[in-house]
Amino acid sequence: MMKKSWMTFTLMLGLAGMVITGCGTKTDIPTNQGSTPTAPTAPAGESKATGSKTLDDIQKRGKLVVGVKYDTKLFGLKDPGSGKVEGFDIDIAKALAKKILGDETKLELKEVTSKTRIPLLKNGDIDMIIATMTITEERKQEVEFSDVYFKAGQSLLVKKGSPIQSVADVKKGVKVLAVKGSTSTDNIRAKSPEATVLEFENYQDAFTALKAGQGDTLTTDNAILYGMVKQDPNYQVVGGTFTDEPYGMAIRKGDTGYVTYVNDFLKAMKASGDYDKLYEQWIGEKPSK
């Protein structure tokens, strides 16, 4: 009796197993069947969706992060009272944020100086630099540049009545104030090797030093110096320009897709007349063609 019962139980267990096997379960199907293979990860400086890793990151984040100056009147100057940053570079950044994300307020401004801007870009702290940055062959080794968006030239700022009226007057015994990490520092040393050059962290510090009598003249791009004259009309720009300083927007090395996007954006701004309006608003004259 016991033997017969055991055989019956074994037979029933086998039939149950066959039923389960016939019905199957989700866990019986390999997880990679019927699914789309995962695409390979795009290399740095390139994106499957747009051809630009930077542009994809901006769109995913929903915000454009731009390195700008906080100390450069007309281009990027922070009001200490309101905390608002305004200028030509700032409005270019707003227009680009509107182009990418449909809203100019989807923009985060981060302060940079001539010394810190490239490291911040390389570290990924910012998406790009729009900060009175001159395009040079040396800098092209570290970053990509957009087309020229502003043409400037180096000049001198002096107190009215100063005997210094051109770079030819910058001789031995003359103290020249400049900013660390700028092309202006290298240029004035090349033009006036016997002069003493004192370097500061930013333009406002250099201008404050000039007004305090720590130097005889301040040198940088004429467009930046004109902003200082607006701050204090006791000073003037003299001697014309002695260099060409074409400004470009800097982008991480290798992201040529984003360079193309930004260049197309600039061309569209100029074609629509929006660029000329911003130029006249901040610089006070029409851009030279």
CSV table of C-alpha atoms in Angstrom, one decimal:
chain,number,residue,atom,x,y,z
A,1,MET,CA,0.0,0.0,0.0
A,2,MET,CA,2.8,2.4,0.9
A,3,LYS,CA,4.7,1.6,-2.3
A,4,LYS,CA,1.6,2.3,-4.5
A,5,SER,CA,1.0,5.6,-2.8
A,6,TRP,CA,4.5,6.7,-3.3
A,7,MET,CA,4.4,5.9,-7.0
A,8,THR,CA,1.2,7.8,-7.4
A,9,PHE,CA,2.7,10.9,-5.6
A,10,THR,CA,5.8,10.8,-7.9
A,11,LEU,CA,3.7,10.6,-11.0
A,12,MET,CA,1.6,13.6,-10.0
A,13,LEU,CA,4.7,15.6,-9.2
A,14,GLY,CA,6.1,14.9,-12.7
A,15,LEU,CA,2.9,16.0,-14.4
A,16,ALA,CA,2.9,19.2,-12.4
A,17,GLY,CA,6.4,19.9,-13.5
A,18,MET,CA,5.4,19.4,-17.2
A,19,VAL,CA,2.6,21.9,-16.8
A,20,ILE,CA,4.8,24.6,-15.3
A,21,THR,CA,7.4,24.1,-18.0
A,22,GLY,CA,4.8,24.3,-20.7
A,23,CYS,CA,3.3,27.6,-19.4
A,24,GLY,CA,6.7,29.2,-18.8
A,25,THR,CA,7.4,32.4,-16.8
A,26,LYS,CA,9.0,35.8,-17.5
A,27,THR,CA,12.2,34.7,-15.8
A,28,ASP,CA,12.5,31.8,-18.3
A,29,ILE,CA,13.1,34.4,-21.1
A,30,PRO,CA,16.7,35.8,-21.4
A,31,THR,CA,16.6,39.5,-20.5
A,32,ASN,CA,18.4,40.5,-23.7
A,33,GLN,CA,15.9,38.9,-26.1
A,34,GLY,CA,13.5,41.2,-27.8
A,35,SER,CA,15.2,44.4,-26.6
A,36,THR,CA,17.2,47.0,-28.6
A,37,PRO,CA,21.0,46.7,-28.2
A,38,THR,CA,22.6,49.4,-26.1
A,39,ALA,CA,24.4,52.0,-28.3
A,40,PRO,CA,28.0,52.5,-27.7
A,41,THR,CA,28.9,55.5,-25.5
A,42,ALA,CA,29.9,58.5,-27.7
A,43,PRO,CA,33.5,59.6,-27.4
A,44,ALA,CA,34.5,62.8,-25.5
A,45,GLY,CA,33.7,65.9,-27.6
A,46,GLU,CA,31.0,64.2,-29.6
A,47,SER,CA,27.4,63.2,-29.2
A,48,LYS,CA,25.2,60.7,-30.9
A,49,ALA,CA,22.2,63.1,-30.7
A,50,THR,CA,23.6,66.5,-31.9
A,51,GLY,CA,27.3,66.0,-32.7
A,52,SER,CA,28.2,67.9,-29.5
A,53,LYS,CA,28.6,66.5,-26.0
A,54,THR,CA,28.4,70.1,-24.6
A,55,LEU,CA,25.1,70.8,-26.3
A,56,ASP,CA,23.6,67.5,-25.1
A,57,ASP,CA,24.7,68.2,-21.6
A,58,ILE,CA,23.1,71.6,-21.7
A,59,GLN,CA,19.8,70.2,-23.0
A,60,LYS,CA,19.7,67.4,-20.4
A,61,ARG,CA,20.5,69.8,-17.6
A,62,GLY,CA,18.0,72.4,-18.8
A,63,LYS,CA,20.6,75.2,-18.2
A,64,LEU,CA,23.5,76.9,-20.0
A,65,VAL,CA,26.5,77.6,-17.7
A,66,VAL,CA,28.8,80.4,-19.0
A,67,GLY,CA,32.0,81.8,-17.6
A,68,VAL,CA,31.9,85.6,-17.8
A,69,LYS,CA,33.7,88.6,-16.3
A,70,TYR,CA,32.2,90.4,-13.3
A,71,ASP,CA,34.7,93.3,-13.4
A,72,THR,CA,34.5,94.6,-17.0
A,73,LYS,CA,32.1,97.4,-17.7
A,74,LEU,CA,30.3,97.2,-21.0
A,75,PHE,CA,31.0,93.5,-21.3
A,76,GLY,CA,30.4,91.9,-17.9
A,77,LEU,CA,30.1,94.0,-14.7
A,78,LYS,CA,28.4,93.0,-11.5
A,79,ASP,CA,26.4,95.6,-9.6
A,80,PRO,CA,27.4,95.3,-5.9
A,81,GLY,CA,24.0,96.5,-4.8
A,82,SER,CA,21.7,94.4,-6.9
A,83,GLY,CA,24.0,91.5,-7.6
A,84,LYS,CA,23.0,91.8,-11.3
A,85,VAL,CA,25.6,91.2,-14.0
A,86,GLU,CA,25.2,93.2,-17.2
A,87,GLY,CA,27.1,93.8,-20.4
A,88,PHE,CA,27.6,92.9,-24.1
A,89,ASP,CA,28.9,89.4,-23.3
A,90,ILE,CA,26.1,88.8,-20.9
A,91,ASP,CA,23.5,89.6,-23.5
A,92,ILE,CA,25.2,87.3,-26.0
A,93,ALA,CA,25.0,84.5,-23.4
A,94,LYS,CA,21.3,85.2,-22.9
A,95,ALA,CA,20.6,85.1,-26.6
A,96,LEU,CA,22.4,81.7,-26.8
A,97,ALA,CA,20.5,80.3,-23.9
A,98,LYS,CA,17.2,81.3,-25.6
A,99,LYS,CA,18.4,79.6,-28.8
A,100,ILE,CA,19.3,76.4,-27.1
A,101,LEU,CA,16.6,76.1,-24.5
A,102,GLY,CA,13.9,78.6,-25.6
A,103,ASP,CA,14.3,80.8,-22.5
A,104,GLU,CA,17.1,83.3,-21.8
A,105,THR,CA,16.6,82.9,-18.1
A,106,LYS,CA,17.8,79.3,-18.3
A,107,LEU,CA,21.3,80.6,-17.9
A,108,GLU,CA,23.8,80.4,-15.0
A,109,LEU,CA,26.7,82.9,-15.0
A,110,LYS,CA,29.9,82.0,-13.3
A,111,GLU,CA,32.7,84.5,-12.6
A,112,VAL,CA,36.0,84.0,-14.4
A,113,THR,CA,39.2,86.0,-14.7
A,114,SER,CA,41.8,85.9,-17.4
A,115,LYS,CA,43.7,83.4,-15.3
A,116,THR,CA,40.9,81.1,-14.2
A,117,ARG,CA,38.7,80.8,-17.3
A,118,ILE,CA,40.5,78.1,-19.2
A,119,PRO,CA,41.0,75.8,-16.1
A,120,LEU,CA,37.3,76.2,-15.3
A,121,LEU,CA,36.3,75.2,-18.8
A,122,LYS,CA,38.7,72.2,-18.8
A,123,ASN,CA,37.4,71.0,-15.5
A,124,GLY,CA,33.8,71.1,-16.8
A,125,ASP,CA,32.6,73.8,-14.3
A,126,ILE,CA,31.3,75.8,-17.2
A,127,ASP,CA,30.0,75.0,-20.7
A,128,MET,CA,31.9,77.8,-22.4
A,129,ILE,CA,33.7,81.1,-22.0
A,130,ILE,CA,32.2,84.5,-23.1
A,131,ALA,CA,34.6,86.9,-21.4
A,132,THR,CA,36.6,89.3,-23.7
A,133,MET,CA,38.9,86.5,-24.6
A,134,THR,CA,41.3,87.1,-27.4
A,135,ILE,CA,41.8,84.3,-29.9
A,136,THR,CA,45.5,83.3,-30.1
A,137,GLU,CA,47.4,80.4,-31.5
A,138,GLU,CA,48.7,79.5,-28.1
A,139,ARG,CA,45.2,79.3,-26.6
A,140,LYS,CA,44.0,77.3,-29.6
A,141,GLN,CA,46.1,74.5,-28.3
A,142,GLU,CA,43.9,74.3,-25.2
A,143,VAL,CA,40.4,75.3,-26.4
A,144,GLU,CA,38.3,75.6,-29.4
A,145,PHE,CA,37.2,79.1,-30.5
A,146,SER,CA,34.1,80.4,-32.2
A,147,ASP,CA,34.3,82.9,-35.0
A,148,VAL,CA,35.2,86.4,-33.9
A,149,TYR,CA,32.3,88.1,-32.2
A,150,PHE,CA,34.0,91.4,-31.3
A,151,LYS,CA,37.1,93.2,-32.6
A,152,ALA,CA,39.2,95.1,-30.1
A,153,GLY,CA,42.8,96.4,-29.9
A,154,GLN,CA,45.1,97.1,-27.0
A,155,SER,CA,45.5,100.6,-25.8
A,156,LEU,CA,46.5,102.7,-22.7
A,157,LEU,CA,44.4,104.4,-20.0
A,158,VAL,CA,45.8,107.4,-18.2
A,159,LYS,CA,44.6,110.2,-16.0
A,160,LYS,CA,43.8,113.4,-18.0
A,161,GLY,CA,46.9,115.6,-18.3
A,162,SER,CA,49.3,112.6,-18.2
A,163,PRO,CA,52.5,113.0,-20.2
A,164,ILE,CA,51.9,109.4,-21.5
A,165,GLN,CA,50.0,109.8,-24.8
A,166,SER,CA,51.1,106.6,-26.7
A,167,VAL,CA,52.9,103.4,-26.2
A,168,ALA,CA,56.1,105.2,-27.4
A,169,ASP,CA,56.0,107.1,-24.1
A,170,VAL,CA,56.0,103.9,-22.0
A,171,LYS,CA,59.7,103.8,-21.2
A,172,LYS,CA,62.1,103.0,-18.3
A,173,GLY,CA,60.7,104.2,-15.1
A,174,VAL,CA,57.1,104.0,-16.2
A,175,LYS,CA,54.8,101.7,-14.2
A,176,VAL,CA,52.2,99.9,-16.2
A,177,LEU,CA,49.3,98.1,-14.6
A,178,ALA,CA,47.9,95.0,-16.3
A,179,VAL,CA,45.9,91.8,-15.5
A,180,LYS,CA,47.4,88.3,-14.8
A,181,GLY,CA,46.8,85.8,-17.6
A,182,SER,CA,45.9,88.4,-20.2
A,183,THR,CA,47.5,88.9,-23.6
A,184,SER,CA,47.9,92.6,-22.7
A,185,THR,CA,50.6,91.8,-20.2
A,186,ASP,CA,52.7,89.9,-22.8
A,187,ASN,CA,52.1,92.6,-25.4
A,188,ILE,CA,53.2,95.5,-23.3
A,189,ARG,CA,56.4,93.7,-22.2
A,190,ALA,CA,57.2,93.1,-25.8
A,191,LYS,CA,56.5,96.7,-26.8
A,192,SER,CA,58.1,98.4,-23.8
A,193,PRO,CA,60.6,96.0,-22.3
A,194,GLU,CA,62.2,98.6,-20.1
A,195,ALA,CA,58.9,99.6,-18.3
A,196,THR,CA,57.9,98.1,-15.0
A,197,VAL,CA,54.7,95.9,-15.3
A,198,LEU,CA,52.6,95.3,-12.2
A,199,GLU,CA,50.0,92.5,-12.5
A,200,PHE,CA,46.6,92.4,-10.7
A,201,GLU,CA,43.9,89.7,-10.4
A,202,ASN,CA,41.2,91.6,-12.3
A,203,TYR,CA,40.5,94.9,-14.1
A,204,GLN,CA,38.7,96.6,-11.2
A,205,ASP,CA,41.7,96.0,-8.9
A,206,ALA,CA,44.1,97.4,-11.6
A,207,PHE,CA,41.9,100.4,-12.1
A,208,THR,CA,41.6,101.1,-8.4
A,209,ALA,CA,45.4,100.9,-8.2
A,210,LEU,CA,45.8,103.4,-11.0
A,211,LYS,CA,43.4,105.8,-9.3
A,212,ALA,CA,45.5,105.3,-6.1
A,213,GLY,CA,48.7,106.4,-7.9
A,214,GLN,CA,50.3,102.9,-7.9
A,215,GLY,CA,51.0,103.2,-11.6
A,216,ASP,CA,51.3,105.6,-14.5
A,217,THR,CA,49.0,103.8,-17.0
A,218,LEU,CA,46.8,100.8,-17.3
A,219,THR,CA,46.8,98.7,-20.4
A,220,THR,CA,44.3,96.3,-21.9
A,221,ASP,CA,41.8,96.2,-24.8
A,222,ASN,CA,40.4,99.6,-25.7
A,223,ALA,CA,36.8,98.3,-25.4
A,224,ILE,CA,37.5,97.5,-21.7
A,225,LEU,CA,39.2,100.8,-21.1
A,226,TYR,CA,36.3,102.7,-22.5
A,227,GLY,CA,34.2,101.1,-19.8
A,228,MET,CA,36.6,102.5,-17.2
A,229,VAL,CA,36.3,106.0,-18.7
A,230,LYS,CA,32.5,105.7,-18.2
A,231,GLN,CA,33.1,104.8,-14.6
A,232,ASP,CA,35.4,107.8,-14.1
A,233,PRO,CA,35.7,110.6,-16.7
A,234,ASN,CA,38.9,111.9,-15.1
A,235,TYR,CA,40.6,109.2,-17.2
A,236,GLN,CA,41.1,108.8,-20.9
A,237,VAL,CA,42.2,106.3,-23.5
A,238,VAL,CA,45.2,107.5,-25.5
A,239,GLY,CA,47.4,106.6,-28.4
A,240,GLY,CA,45.0,104.5,-30.5
A,241,THR,CA,45.6,100.7,-30.6
A,242,PHE,CA,48.9,98.9,-31.0
A,243,THR,CA,47.5,95.3,-31.3
A,244,ASP,CA,44.6,93.4,-32.8
A,245,GLU,CA,42.5,91.6,-30.2
A,246,PRO,CA,39.7,89.5,-31.9
A,247,TYR,CA,37.4,88.1,-29.2
A,248,GLY,CA,36.1,84.5,-29.5
A,249,MET,CA,33.8,82.3,-27.4
A,250,ALA,CA,35.9,79.4,-26.0
A,251,ILE,CA,34.6,75.8,-26.0
A,252,ARG,CA,36.1,72.6,-24.7
A,253,LYS,CA,38.8,71.2,-27.0
A,254,GLY,CA,37.5,68.6,-29.4
A,255,ASP,CA,33.8,69.7,-29.4
A,256,THR,CA,33.7,70.9,-33.0
A,257,GLY,CA,30.0,70.2,-33.1
A,258,TYR,CA,29.3,72.9,-30.5
A,259,VAL,CA,31.7,75.2,-32.3
A,260,THR,CA,29.6,74.8,-35.5
A,261,TYR,CA,26.4,75.4,-33.5
A,262,VAL,CA,27.7,78.6,-31.9
A,263,ASN,CA,29.0,79.9,-35.3
A,264,ASP,CA,25.6,79.3,-36.9
A,265,PHE,CA,24.0,81.2,-33.9
A,266,LEU,CA,26.3,84.2,-34.5
A,267,LYS,CA,25.6,84.3,-38.2
A,268,ALA,CA,21.9,84.2,-37.5
A,269,MET,CA,22.2,87.1,-34.9
A,270,LYS,CA,24.1,89.2,-37.4
A,271,ALA,CA,21.7,88.4,-40.3
A,272,SER,CA,18.7,89.4,-38.1
A,273,GLY,CA,20.2,92.7,-36.9
A,274,ASP,CA,20.0,91.6,-33.3
A,275,TYR,CA,23.8,91.6,-33.0
A,276,ASP,CA,24.0,95.2,-34.3
A,277,LYS,CA,21.4,96.3,-31.7
A,278,LEU,CA,23.4,94.8,-28.8
A,279,TYR,CA,26.6,96.3,-30.1
A,280,GLU,CA,25.1,99.8,-30.3
A,281,GLN,CA,23.4,99.5,-27.0
A,282,TRP,CA,26.7,98.7,-25.1
A,283,ILE,CA,29.5,100.2,-27.3
A,284,GLY,CA,27.6,103.3,-28.4
A,285,GLU,CA,28.3,102.9,-32.1
A,286,LYS,CA,27.7,100.6,-35.1
A,287,PRO,CA,30.1,97.7,-35.5
A,288,SER,CA,32.7,98.0,-38.2
A,289,LYS,CA,32.1,95.7,-41.2
